[in-house]
Short mmCIF file of C-alpha atoms in Angstrom, two decimals:
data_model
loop_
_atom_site.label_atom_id
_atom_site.label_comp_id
_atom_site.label_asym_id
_atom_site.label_seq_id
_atom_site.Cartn_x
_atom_site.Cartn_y
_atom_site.Cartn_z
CA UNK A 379 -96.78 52.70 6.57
CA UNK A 380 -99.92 54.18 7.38
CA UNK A 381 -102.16 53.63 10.00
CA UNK A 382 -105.18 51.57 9.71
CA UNK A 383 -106.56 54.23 12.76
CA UNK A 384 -108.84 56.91 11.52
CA UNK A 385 -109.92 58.85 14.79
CA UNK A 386 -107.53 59.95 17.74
CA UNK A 387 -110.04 60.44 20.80
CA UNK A 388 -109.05 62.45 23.93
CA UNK A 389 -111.46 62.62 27.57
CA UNK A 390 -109.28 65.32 29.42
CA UNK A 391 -109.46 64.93 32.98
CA UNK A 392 -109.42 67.67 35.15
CA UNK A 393 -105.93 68.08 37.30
CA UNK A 394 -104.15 65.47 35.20
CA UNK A 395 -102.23 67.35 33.17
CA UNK A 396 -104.64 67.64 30.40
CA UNK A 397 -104.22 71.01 29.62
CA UNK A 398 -100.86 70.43 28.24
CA UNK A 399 -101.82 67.27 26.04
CA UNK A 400 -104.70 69.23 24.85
CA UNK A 401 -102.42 72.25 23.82
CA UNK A 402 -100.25 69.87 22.24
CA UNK A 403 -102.83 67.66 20.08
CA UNK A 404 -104.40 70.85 18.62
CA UNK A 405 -101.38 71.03 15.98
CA UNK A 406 -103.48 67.58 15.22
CA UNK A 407 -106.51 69.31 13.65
CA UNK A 408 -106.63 70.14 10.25
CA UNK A 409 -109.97 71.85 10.19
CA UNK A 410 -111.63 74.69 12.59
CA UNK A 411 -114.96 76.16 13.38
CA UNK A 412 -115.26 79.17 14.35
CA UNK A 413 -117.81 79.06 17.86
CA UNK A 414 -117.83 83.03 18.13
CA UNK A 415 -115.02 85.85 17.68
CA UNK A 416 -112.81 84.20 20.54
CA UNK A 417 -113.44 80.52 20.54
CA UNK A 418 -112.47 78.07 17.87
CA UNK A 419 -113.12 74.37 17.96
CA UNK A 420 -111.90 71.52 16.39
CA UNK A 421 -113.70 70.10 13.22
CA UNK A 422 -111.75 67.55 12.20
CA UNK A 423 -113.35 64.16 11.79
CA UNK A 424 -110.02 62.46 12.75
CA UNK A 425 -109.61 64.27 16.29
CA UNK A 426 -112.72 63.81 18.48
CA UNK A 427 -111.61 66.10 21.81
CA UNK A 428 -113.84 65.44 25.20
CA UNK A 429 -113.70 68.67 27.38
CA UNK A 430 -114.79 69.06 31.14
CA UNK A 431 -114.77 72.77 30.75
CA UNK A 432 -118.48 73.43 31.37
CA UNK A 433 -118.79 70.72 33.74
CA UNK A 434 -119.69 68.04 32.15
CA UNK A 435 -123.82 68.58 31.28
CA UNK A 436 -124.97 65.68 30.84
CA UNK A 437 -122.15 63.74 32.74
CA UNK A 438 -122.11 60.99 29.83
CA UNK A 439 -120.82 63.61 27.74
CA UNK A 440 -117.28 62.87 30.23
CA UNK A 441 -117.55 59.27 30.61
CA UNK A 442 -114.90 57.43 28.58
CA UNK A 443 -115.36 54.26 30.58
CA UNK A 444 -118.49 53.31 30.17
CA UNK A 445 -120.23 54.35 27.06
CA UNK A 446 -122.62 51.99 25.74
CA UNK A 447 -124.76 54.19 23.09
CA UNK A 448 -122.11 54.99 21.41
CA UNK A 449 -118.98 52.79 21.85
CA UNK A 450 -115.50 53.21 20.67
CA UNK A 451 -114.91 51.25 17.61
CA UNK A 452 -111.77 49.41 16.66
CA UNK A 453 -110.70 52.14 14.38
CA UNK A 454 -110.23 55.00 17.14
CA UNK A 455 -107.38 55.22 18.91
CA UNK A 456 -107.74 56.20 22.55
CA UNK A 457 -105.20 58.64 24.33
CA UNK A 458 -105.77 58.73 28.34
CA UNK A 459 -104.13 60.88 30.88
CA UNK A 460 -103.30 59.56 34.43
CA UNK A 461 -102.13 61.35 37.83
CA UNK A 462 -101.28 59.72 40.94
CA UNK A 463 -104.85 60.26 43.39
CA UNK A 464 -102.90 62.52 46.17
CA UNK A 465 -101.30 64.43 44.12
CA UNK A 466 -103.76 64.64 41.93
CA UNK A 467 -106.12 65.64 45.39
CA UNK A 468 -104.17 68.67 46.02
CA UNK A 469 -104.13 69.93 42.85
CA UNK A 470 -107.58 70.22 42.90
CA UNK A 471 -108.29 71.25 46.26
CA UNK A 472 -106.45 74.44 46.63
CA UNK A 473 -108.01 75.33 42.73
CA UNK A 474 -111.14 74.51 44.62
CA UNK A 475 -110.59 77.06 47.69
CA UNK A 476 -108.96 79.89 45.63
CA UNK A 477 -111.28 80.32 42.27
CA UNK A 478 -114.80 78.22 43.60
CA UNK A 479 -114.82 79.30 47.64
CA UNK A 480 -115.18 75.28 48.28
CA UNK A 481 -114.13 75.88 51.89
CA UNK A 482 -116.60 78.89 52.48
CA UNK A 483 -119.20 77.21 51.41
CA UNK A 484 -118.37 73.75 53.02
CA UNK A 485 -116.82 74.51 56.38
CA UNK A 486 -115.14 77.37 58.65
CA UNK A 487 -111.89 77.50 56.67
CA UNK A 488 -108.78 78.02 58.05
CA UNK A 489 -106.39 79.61 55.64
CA UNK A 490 -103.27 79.45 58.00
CA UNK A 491 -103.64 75.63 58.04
CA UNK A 492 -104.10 74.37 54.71
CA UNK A 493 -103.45 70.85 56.67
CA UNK A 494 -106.41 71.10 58.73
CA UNK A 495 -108.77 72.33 55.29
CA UNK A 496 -107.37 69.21 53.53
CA UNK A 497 -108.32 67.37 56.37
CA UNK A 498 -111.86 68.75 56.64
CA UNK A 499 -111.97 68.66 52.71
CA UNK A 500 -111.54 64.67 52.61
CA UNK A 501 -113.53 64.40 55.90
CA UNK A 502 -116.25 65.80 53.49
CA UNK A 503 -116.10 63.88 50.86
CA UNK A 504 -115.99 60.50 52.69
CA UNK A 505 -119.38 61.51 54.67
CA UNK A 506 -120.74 62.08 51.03
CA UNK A 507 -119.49 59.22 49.35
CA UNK A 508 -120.43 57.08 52.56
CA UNK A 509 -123.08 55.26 50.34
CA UNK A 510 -120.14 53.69 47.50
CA UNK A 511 -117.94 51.72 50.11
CA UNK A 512 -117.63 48.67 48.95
CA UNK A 513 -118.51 49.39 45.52
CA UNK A 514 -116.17 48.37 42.78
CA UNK A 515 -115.29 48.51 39.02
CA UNK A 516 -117.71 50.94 36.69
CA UNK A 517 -120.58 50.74 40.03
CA UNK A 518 -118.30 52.64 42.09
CA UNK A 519 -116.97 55.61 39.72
CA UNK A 520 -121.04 55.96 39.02
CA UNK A 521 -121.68 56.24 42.71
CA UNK A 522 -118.70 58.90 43.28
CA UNK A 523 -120.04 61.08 40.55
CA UNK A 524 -123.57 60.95 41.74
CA UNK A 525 -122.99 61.58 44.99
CA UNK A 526 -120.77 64.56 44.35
CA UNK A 527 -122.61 65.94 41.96
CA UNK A 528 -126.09 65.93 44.36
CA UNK A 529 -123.79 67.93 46.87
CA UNK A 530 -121.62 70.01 45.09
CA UNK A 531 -123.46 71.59 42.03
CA UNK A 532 -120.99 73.84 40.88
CA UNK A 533 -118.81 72.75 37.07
CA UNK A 534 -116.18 72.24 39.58
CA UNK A 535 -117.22 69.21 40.99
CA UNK A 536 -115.72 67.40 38.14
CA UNK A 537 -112.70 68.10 40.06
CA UNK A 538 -113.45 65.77 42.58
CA UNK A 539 -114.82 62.91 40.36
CA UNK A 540 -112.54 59.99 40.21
CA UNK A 541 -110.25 60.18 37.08
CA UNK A 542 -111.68 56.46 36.40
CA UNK A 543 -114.44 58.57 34.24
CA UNK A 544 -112.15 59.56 31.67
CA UNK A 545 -109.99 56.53 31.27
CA UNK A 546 -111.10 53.95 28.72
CA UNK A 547 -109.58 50.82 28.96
CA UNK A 548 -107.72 50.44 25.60
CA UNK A 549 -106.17 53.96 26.02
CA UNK A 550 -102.75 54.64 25.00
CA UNK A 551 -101.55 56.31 28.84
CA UNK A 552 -99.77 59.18 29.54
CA UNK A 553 -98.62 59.63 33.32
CA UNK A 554 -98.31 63.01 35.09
CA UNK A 555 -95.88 63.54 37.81
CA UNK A 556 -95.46 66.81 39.82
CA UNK A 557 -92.49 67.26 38.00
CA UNK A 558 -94.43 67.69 34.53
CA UNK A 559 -95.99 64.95 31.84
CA UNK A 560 -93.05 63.70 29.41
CA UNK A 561 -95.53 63.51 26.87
CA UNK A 562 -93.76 64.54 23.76
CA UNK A 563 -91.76 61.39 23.23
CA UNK A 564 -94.67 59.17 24.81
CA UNK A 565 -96.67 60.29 22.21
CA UNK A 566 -94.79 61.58 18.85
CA UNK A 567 -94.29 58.46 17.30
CA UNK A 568 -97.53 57.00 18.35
CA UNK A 569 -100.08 59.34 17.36
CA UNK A 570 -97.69 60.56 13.99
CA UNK A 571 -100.56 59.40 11.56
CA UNK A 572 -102.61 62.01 12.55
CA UNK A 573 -100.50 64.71 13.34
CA UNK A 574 -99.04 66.71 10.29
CA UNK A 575 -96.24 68.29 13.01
CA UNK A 576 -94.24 66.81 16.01
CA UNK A 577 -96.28 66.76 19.52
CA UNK A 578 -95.17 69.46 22.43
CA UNK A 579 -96.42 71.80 24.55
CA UNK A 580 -95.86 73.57 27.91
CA UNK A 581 -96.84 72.21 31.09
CA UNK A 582 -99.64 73.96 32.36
CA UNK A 583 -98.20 72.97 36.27
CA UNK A 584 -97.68 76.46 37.20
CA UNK A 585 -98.87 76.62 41.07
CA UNK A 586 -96.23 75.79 44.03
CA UNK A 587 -97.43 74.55 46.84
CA UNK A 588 -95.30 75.26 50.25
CA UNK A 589 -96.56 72.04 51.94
CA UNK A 590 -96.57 68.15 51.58
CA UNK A 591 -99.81 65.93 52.13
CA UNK A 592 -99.29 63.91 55.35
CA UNK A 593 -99.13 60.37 54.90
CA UNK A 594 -102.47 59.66 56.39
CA UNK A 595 -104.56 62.28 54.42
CA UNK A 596 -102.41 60.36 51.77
CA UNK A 597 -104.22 57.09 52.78
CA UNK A 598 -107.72 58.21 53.15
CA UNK A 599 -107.76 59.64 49.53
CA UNK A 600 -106.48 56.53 48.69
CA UNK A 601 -109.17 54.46 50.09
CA UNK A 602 -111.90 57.05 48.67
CA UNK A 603 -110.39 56.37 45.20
CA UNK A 604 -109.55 53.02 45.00
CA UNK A 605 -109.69 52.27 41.30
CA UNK A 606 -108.05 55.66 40.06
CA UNK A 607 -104.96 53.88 42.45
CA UNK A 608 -105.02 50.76 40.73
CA UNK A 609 -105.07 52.45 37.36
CA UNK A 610 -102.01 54.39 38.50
CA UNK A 611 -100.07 51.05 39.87
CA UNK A 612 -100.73 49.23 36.91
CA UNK A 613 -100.14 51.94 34.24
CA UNK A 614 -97.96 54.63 35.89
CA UNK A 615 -96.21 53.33 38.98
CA UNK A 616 -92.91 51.50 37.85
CA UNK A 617 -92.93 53.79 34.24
#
């Protein structure tokens, strides 16, 4: 039986996973384009990928959950990506401090204490997303991203935007857990209409880290991201 879907659309969020899903749905596209002597891109009409590589300029070009110039119509199938917020926190901080210098530029960082950086790292990121509290829904993700984008104005600050920017509301979800996204059976047999081979891939989760959040850094990351956590409690958390 065939699918009455003619477009499989991917946002990858940053420190999700992504990587992996993206890797795998490329054996989805039939057609390339050549960008320049190292960089192909997808041309097929039936895959529509969303990067973040470049930052996201204009940010709309990264928002799957709002978009009302061009919306999603019935006959795309969505495919969204979820990690849980602390986990998904760390992950991005230490990419932050090793490749971008976030803690340089920020703060006097203290390398033997990556405790006390995380620490100062969501201290700054609740003094500049002070203005959302008490925000909710589509308002809040908005704020987040505007606020920091005005202080952070490196590509990497998509790292930091909630994950709620990506996730469109009738997505088929994929969850990521430290220990790596099942996503081959979760999505095989749904997306098999527009993949001419089986889904897989390798887990792009490479980096070790040699210490655990503590439970109140935990909390506070939490409370900054309150709708990425109830995405992840009602989509990922008893899966």
């Amino acid at each position: 039986k065939k699918s009455s879907r003619t477009r499989l659309v991917y946002f990858k969020a940053p420190k999700t996973g992504g990587t992996a899903i993206a890797s795998s749905l490329q054996k989805c596209c039939r057609k390339w384009k050549d960008v320049s002597k190292i960089i192909r891109r997808c041309a097929d009409p039936a895959v529509d990928f969303h990067r973040h590589g470049a930052g996201c300029y204009p940010v709309d070009s990264c928002n799957a959950s709002h978009r009302q110039e061009h919306p999603f119509s019935k006959s795309e199938q969505l495919l969204s990506m979820l990690r849980e917020p602390c986990s998904r926190f760390l992950s991005a901080f230490h990419q932050l401090i090793n490749i971008d210098r976030f803690a340089e530029a920020l703060w006097n960082a203290k390398p033997n204490d990556p405790e006390a950086d995380e620490a100062q790292a969501v201290a700054w990121l609740e003094r500049t997303t002070a203005t959302c509290v008490g925000k909710t829904g589509s308002e809040h993700t908005s704020c987040m991203v505007g606020a920091i984008n005005s202080a952070w104005e490196r590509p990497s600050r998509v790292f930091l935007w909630p994950q709620a920017m990506w996730f469109a509301s009738r997505s088929v979800v994929i969850c990521h857990r430290d220990a790596g996204p099942q996503f081959i059976k979760d999505t095989t047999e749904a997306f098999k209409d527009w993949c001419h081979v089986g889904l897989g891939g390798n887990n792009n989760n490479k980096r070790a880290y040699d210490h655990s959040m503590s439970v109140h850094i935990c909390k506070r990351i939490q409370a900054l991201y309150p709708i990425d956590v109830e995405l992840w409690s009602k989509h990922c958390s008893n899966s």
